[in-house]
mmCIF file of N, CA and C in Angstrom:
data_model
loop_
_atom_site.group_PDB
_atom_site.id
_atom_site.type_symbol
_atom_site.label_atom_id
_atom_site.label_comp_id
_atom_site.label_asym_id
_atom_site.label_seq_id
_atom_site.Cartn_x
_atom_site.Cartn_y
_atom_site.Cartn_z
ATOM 1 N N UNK A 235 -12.919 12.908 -2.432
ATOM 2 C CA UNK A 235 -12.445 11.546 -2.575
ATOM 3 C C UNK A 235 -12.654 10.832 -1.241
ATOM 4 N N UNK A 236 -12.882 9.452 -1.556
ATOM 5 C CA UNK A 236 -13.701 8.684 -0.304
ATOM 6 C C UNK A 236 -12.294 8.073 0.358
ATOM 7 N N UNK A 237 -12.035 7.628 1.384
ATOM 8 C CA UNK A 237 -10.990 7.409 1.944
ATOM 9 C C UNK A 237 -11.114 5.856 0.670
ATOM 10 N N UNK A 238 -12.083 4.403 0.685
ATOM 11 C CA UNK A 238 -11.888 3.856 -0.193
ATOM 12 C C UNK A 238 -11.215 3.924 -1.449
ATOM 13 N N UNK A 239 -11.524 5.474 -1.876
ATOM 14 C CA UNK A 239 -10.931 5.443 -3.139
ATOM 15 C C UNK A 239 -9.846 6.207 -2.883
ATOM 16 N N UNK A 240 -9.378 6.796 -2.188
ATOM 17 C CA UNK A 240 -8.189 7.130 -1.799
ATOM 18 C C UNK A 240 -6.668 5.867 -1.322
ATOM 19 N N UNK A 241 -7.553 4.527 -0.990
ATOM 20 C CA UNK A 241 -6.886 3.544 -0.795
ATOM 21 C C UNK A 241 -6.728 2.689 -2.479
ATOM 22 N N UNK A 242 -7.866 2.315 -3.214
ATOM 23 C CA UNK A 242 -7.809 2.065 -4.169
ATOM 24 C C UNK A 242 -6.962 2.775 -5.068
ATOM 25 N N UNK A 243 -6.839 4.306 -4.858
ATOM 26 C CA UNK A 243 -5.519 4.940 -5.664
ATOM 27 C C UNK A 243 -4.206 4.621 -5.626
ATOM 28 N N UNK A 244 -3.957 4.388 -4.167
ATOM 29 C CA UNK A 244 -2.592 4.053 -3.868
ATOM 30 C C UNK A 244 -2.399 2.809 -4.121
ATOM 31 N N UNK A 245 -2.927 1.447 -3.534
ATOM 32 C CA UNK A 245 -2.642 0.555 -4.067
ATOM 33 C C UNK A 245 -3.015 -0.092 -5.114
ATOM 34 N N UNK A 246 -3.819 0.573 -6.118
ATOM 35 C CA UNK A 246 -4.066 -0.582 -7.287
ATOM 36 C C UNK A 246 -3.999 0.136 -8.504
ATOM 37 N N UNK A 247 -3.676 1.519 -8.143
ATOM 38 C CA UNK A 247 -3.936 2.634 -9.487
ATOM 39 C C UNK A 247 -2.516 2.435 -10.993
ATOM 40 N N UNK A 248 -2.582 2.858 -11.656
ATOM 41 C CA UNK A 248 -1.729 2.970 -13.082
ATOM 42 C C UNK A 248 -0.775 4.035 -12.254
ATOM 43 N N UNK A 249 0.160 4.180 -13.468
ATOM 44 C CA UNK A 249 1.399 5.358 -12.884
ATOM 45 C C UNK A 249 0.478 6.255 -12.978
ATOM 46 N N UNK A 250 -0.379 6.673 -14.169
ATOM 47 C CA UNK A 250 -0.930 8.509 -14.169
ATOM 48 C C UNK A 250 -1.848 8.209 -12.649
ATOM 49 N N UNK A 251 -2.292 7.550 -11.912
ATOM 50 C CA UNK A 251 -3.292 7.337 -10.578
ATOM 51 C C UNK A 251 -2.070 7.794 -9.611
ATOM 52 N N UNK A 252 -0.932 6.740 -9.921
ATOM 53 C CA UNK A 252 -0.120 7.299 -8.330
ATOM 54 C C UNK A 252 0.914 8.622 -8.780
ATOM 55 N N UNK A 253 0.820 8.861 -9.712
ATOM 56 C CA UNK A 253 1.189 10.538 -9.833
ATOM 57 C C UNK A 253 0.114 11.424 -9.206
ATOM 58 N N UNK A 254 -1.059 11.407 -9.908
ATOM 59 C CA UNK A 254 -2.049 12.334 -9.174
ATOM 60 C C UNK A 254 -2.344 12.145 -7.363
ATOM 61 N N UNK A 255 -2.027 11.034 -6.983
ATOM 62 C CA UNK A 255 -1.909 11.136 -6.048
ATOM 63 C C UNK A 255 -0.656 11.558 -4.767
ATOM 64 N N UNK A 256 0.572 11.503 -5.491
ATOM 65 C CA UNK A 256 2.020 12.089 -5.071
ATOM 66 C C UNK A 256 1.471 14.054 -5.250
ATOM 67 N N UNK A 257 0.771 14.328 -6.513
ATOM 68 C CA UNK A 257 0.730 15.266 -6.034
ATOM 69 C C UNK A 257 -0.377 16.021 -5.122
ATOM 70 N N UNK A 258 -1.544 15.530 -4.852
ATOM 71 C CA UNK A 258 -2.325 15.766 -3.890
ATOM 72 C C UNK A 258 -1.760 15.640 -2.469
ATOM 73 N N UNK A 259 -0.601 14.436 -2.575
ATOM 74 C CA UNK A 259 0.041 14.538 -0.777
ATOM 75 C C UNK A 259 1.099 15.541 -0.283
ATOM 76 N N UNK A 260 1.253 16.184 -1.672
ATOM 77 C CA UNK A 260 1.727 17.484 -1.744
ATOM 78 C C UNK A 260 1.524 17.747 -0.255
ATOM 79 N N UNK A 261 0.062 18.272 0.086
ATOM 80 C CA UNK A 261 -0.477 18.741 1.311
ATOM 81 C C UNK A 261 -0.281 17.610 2.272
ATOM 82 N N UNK A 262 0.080 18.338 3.229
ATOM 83 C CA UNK A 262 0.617 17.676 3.959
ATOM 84 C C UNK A 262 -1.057 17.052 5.060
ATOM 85 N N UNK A 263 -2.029 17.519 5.094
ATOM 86 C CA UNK A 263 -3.151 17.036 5.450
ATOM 87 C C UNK A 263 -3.214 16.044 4.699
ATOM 88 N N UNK A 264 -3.338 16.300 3.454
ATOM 89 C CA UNK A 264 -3.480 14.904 2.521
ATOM 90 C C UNK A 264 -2.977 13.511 2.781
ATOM 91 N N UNK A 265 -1.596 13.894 2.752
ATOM 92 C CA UNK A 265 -0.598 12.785 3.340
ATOM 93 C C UNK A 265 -0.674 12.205 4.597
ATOM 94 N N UNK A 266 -1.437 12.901 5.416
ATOM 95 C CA UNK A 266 -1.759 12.458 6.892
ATOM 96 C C UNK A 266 -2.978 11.374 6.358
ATOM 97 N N UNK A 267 -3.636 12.173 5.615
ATOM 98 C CA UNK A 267 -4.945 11.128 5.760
ATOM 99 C C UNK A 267 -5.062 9.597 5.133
ATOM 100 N N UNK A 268 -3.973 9.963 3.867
ATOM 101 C CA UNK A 268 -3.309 8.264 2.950
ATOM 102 C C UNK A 268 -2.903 7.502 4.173
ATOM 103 N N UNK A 269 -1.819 8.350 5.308
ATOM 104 C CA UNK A 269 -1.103 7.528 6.156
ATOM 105 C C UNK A 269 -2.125 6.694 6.660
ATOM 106 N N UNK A 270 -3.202 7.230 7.277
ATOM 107 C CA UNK A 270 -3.962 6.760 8.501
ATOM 108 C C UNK A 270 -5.002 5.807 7.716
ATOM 109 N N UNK A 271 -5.127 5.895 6.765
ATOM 110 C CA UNK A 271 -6.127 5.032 4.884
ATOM 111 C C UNK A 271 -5.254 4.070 4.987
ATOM 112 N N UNK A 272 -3.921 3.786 4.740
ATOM 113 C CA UNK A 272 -2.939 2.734 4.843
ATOM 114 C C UNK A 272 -3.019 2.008 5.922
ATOM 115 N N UNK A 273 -2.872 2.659 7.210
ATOM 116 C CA UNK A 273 -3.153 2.132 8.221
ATOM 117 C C UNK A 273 -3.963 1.138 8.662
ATOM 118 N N UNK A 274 -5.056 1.124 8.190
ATOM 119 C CA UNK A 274 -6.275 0.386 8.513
ATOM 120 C C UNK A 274 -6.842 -0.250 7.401
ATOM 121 N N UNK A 275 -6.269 -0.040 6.009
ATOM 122 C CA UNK A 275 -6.983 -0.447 5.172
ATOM 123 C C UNK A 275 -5.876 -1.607 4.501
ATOM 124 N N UNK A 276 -4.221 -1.594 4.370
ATOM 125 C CA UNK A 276 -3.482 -2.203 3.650
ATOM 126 C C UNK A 276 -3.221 -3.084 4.290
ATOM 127 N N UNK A 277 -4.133 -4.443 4.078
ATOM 128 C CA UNK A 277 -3.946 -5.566 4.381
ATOM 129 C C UNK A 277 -3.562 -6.719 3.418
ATOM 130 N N UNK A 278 -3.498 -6.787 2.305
ATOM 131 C CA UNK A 278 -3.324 -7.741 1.325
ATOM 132 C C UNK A 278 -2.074 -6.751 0.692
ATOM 133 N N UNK A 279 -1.542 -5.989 0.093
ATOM 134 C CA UNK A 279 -1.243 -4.962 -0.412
ATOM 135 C C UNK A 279 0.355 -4.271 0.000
ATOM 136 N N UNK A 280 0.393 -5.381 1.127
ATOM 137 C CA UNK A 280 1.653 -4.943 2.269
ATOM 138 C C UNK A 280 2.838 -3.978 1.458
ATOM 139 N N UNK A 281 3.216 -4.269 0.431
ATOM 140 C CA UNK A 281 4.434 -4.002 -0.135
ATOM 141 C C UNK A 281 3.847 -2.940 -0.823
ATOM 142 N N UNK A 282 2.940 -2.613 -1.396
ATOM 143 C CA UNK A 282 2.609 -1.154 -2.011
ATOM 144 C C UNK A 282 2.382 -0.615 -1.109
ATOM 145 N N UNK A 283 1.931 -0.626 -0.004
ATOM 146 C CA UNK A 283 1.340 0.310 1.469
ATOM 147 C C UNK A 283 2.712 0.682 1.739
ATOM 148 N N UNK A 284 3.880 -0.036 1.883
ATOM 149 C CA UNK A 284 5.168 0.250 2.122
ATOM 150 C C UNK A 284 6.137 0.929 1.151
ATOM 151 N N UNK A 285 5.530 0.979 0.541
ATOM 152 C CA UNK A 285 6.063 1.796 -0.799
ATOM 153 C C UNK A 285 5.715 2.969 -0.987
ATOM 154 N N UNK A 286 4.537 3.429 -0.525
ATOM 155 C CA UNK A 286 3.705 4.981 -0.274
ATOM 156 C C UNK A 286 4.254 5.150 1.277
ATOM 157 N N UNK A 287 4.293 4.866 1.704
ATOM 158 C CA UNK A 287 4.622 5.018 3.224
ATOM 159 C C UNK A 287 6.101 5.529 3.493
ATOM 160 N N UNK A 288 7.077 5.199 2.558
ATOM 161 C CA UNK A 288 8.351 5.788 2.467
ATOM 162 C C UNK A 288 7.911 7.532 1.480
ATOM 163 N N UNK A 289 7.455 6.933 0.591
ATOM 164 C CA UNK A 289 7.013 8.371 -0.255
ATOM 165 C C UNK A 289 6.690 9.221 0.880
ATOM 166 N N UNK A 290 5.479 8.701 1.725
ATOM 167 C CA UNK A 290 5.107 9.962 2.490
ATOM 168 C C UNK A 290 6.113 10.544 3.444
ATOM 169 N N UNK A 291 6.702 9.628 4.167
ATOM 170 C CA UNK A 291 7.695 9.746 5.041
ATOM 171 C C UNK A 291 9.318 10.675 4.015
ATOM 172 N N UNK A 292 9.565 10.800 3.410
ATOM 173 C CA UNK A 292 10.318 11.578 2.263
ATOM 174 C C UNK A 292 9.503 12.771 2.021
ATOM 175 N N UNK A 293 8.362 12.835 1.972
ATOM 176 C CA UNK A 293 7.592 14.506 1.478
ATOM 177 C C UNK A 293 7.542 14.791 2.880
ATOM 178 N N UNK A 294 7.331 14.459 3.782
ATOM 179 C CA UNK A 294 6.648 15.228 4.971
ATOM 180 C C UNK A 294 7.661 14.363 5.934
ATOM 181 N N UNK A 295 9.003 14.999 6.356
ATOM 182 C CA UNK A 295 9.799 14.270 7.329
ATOM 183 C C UNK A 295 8.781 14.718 8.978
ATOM 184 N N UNK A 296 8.802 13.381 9.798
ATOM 185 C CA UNK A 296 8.183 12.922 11.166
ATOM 186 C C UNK A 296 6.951 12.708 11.181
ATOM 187 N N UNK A 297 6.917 12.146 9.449
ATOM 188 C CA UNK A 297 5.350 11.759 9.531
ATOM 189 C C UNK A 297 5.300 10.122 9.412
ATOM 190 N N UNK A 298 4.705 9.698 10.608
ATOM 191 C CA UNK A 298 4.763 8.306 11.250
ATOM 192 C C UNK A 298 3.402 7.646 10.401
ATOM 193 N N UNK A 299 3.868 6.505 9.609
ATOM 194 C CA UNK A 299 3.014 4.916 9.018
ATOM 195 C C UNK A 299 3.214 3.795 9.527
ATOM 196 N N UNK A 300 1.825 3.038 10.291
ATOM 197 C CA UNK A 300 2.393 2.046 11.271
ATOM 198 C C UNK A 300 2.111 0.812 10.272
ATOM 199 N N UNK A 301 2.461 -0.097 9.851
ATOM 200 C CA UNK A 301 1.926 -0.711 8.959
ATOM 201 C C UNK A 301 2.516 -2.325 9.126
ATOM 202 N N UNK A 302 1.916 -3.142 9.159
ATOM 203 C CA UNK A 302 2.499 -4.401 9.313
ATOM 204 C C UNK A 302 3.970 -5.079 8.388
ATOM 205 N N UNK A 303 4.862 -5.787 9.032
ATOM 206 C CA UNK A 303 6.308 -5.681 8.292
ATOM 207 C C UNK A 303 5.608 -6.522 6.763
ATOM 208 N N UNK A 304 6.766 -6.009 5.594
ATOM 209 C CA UNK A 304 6.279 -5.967 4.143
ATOM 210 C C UNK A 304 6.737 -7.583 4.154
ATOM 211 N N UNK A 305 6.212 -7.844 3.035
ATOM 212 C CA UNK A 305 6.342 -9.515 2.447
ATOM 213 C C UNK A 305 7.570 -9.372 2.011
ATOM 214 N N UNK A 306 8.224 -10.961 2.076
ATOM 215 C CA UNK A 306 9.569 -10.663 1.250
ATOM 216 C C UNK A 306 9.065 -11.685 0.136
ATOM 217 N N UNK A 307 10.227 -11.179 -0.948
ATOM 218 C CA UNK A 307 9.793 -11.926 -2.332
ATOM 219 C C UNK A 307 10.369 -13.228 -2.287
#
């Protein structure tokens, strides 16, 4: 999986997309690599990037997402 489509999973996928992807971050490499995919890639998207970014931070405690502050509604 291409880091693109690894970003396209997280932010634009159906529930069965961000299930398969909760469980691939299983691994904790995995989850490093969404983090650092978020990082650089979630620019329009703010509030789903922040929404995986707690997920990851909950599976893998001291794993740091720097991500610009989320939109408010």
């Amino acid at each position: 999986m291409t880091d693109a489509e690894l970003l396209d999973l997280a932010l634009r996928a159906d529930e069965a997309g961000w299930q398969k992807l909760h469980q691939l971050c299983r691994e904790r490499g995995m989850a490093e690599r969404l983090a650092k995919v978020l990082e650089r890639g979630a620019t329009q998207e703010v509030d789903e990037a922040h929404a995986w970014a707690s997920v990851l931070k909950q599976m893998h405690p001291g794993l740091h997402v720097n991500l610009p502050p989320a939109t408010s509604a």
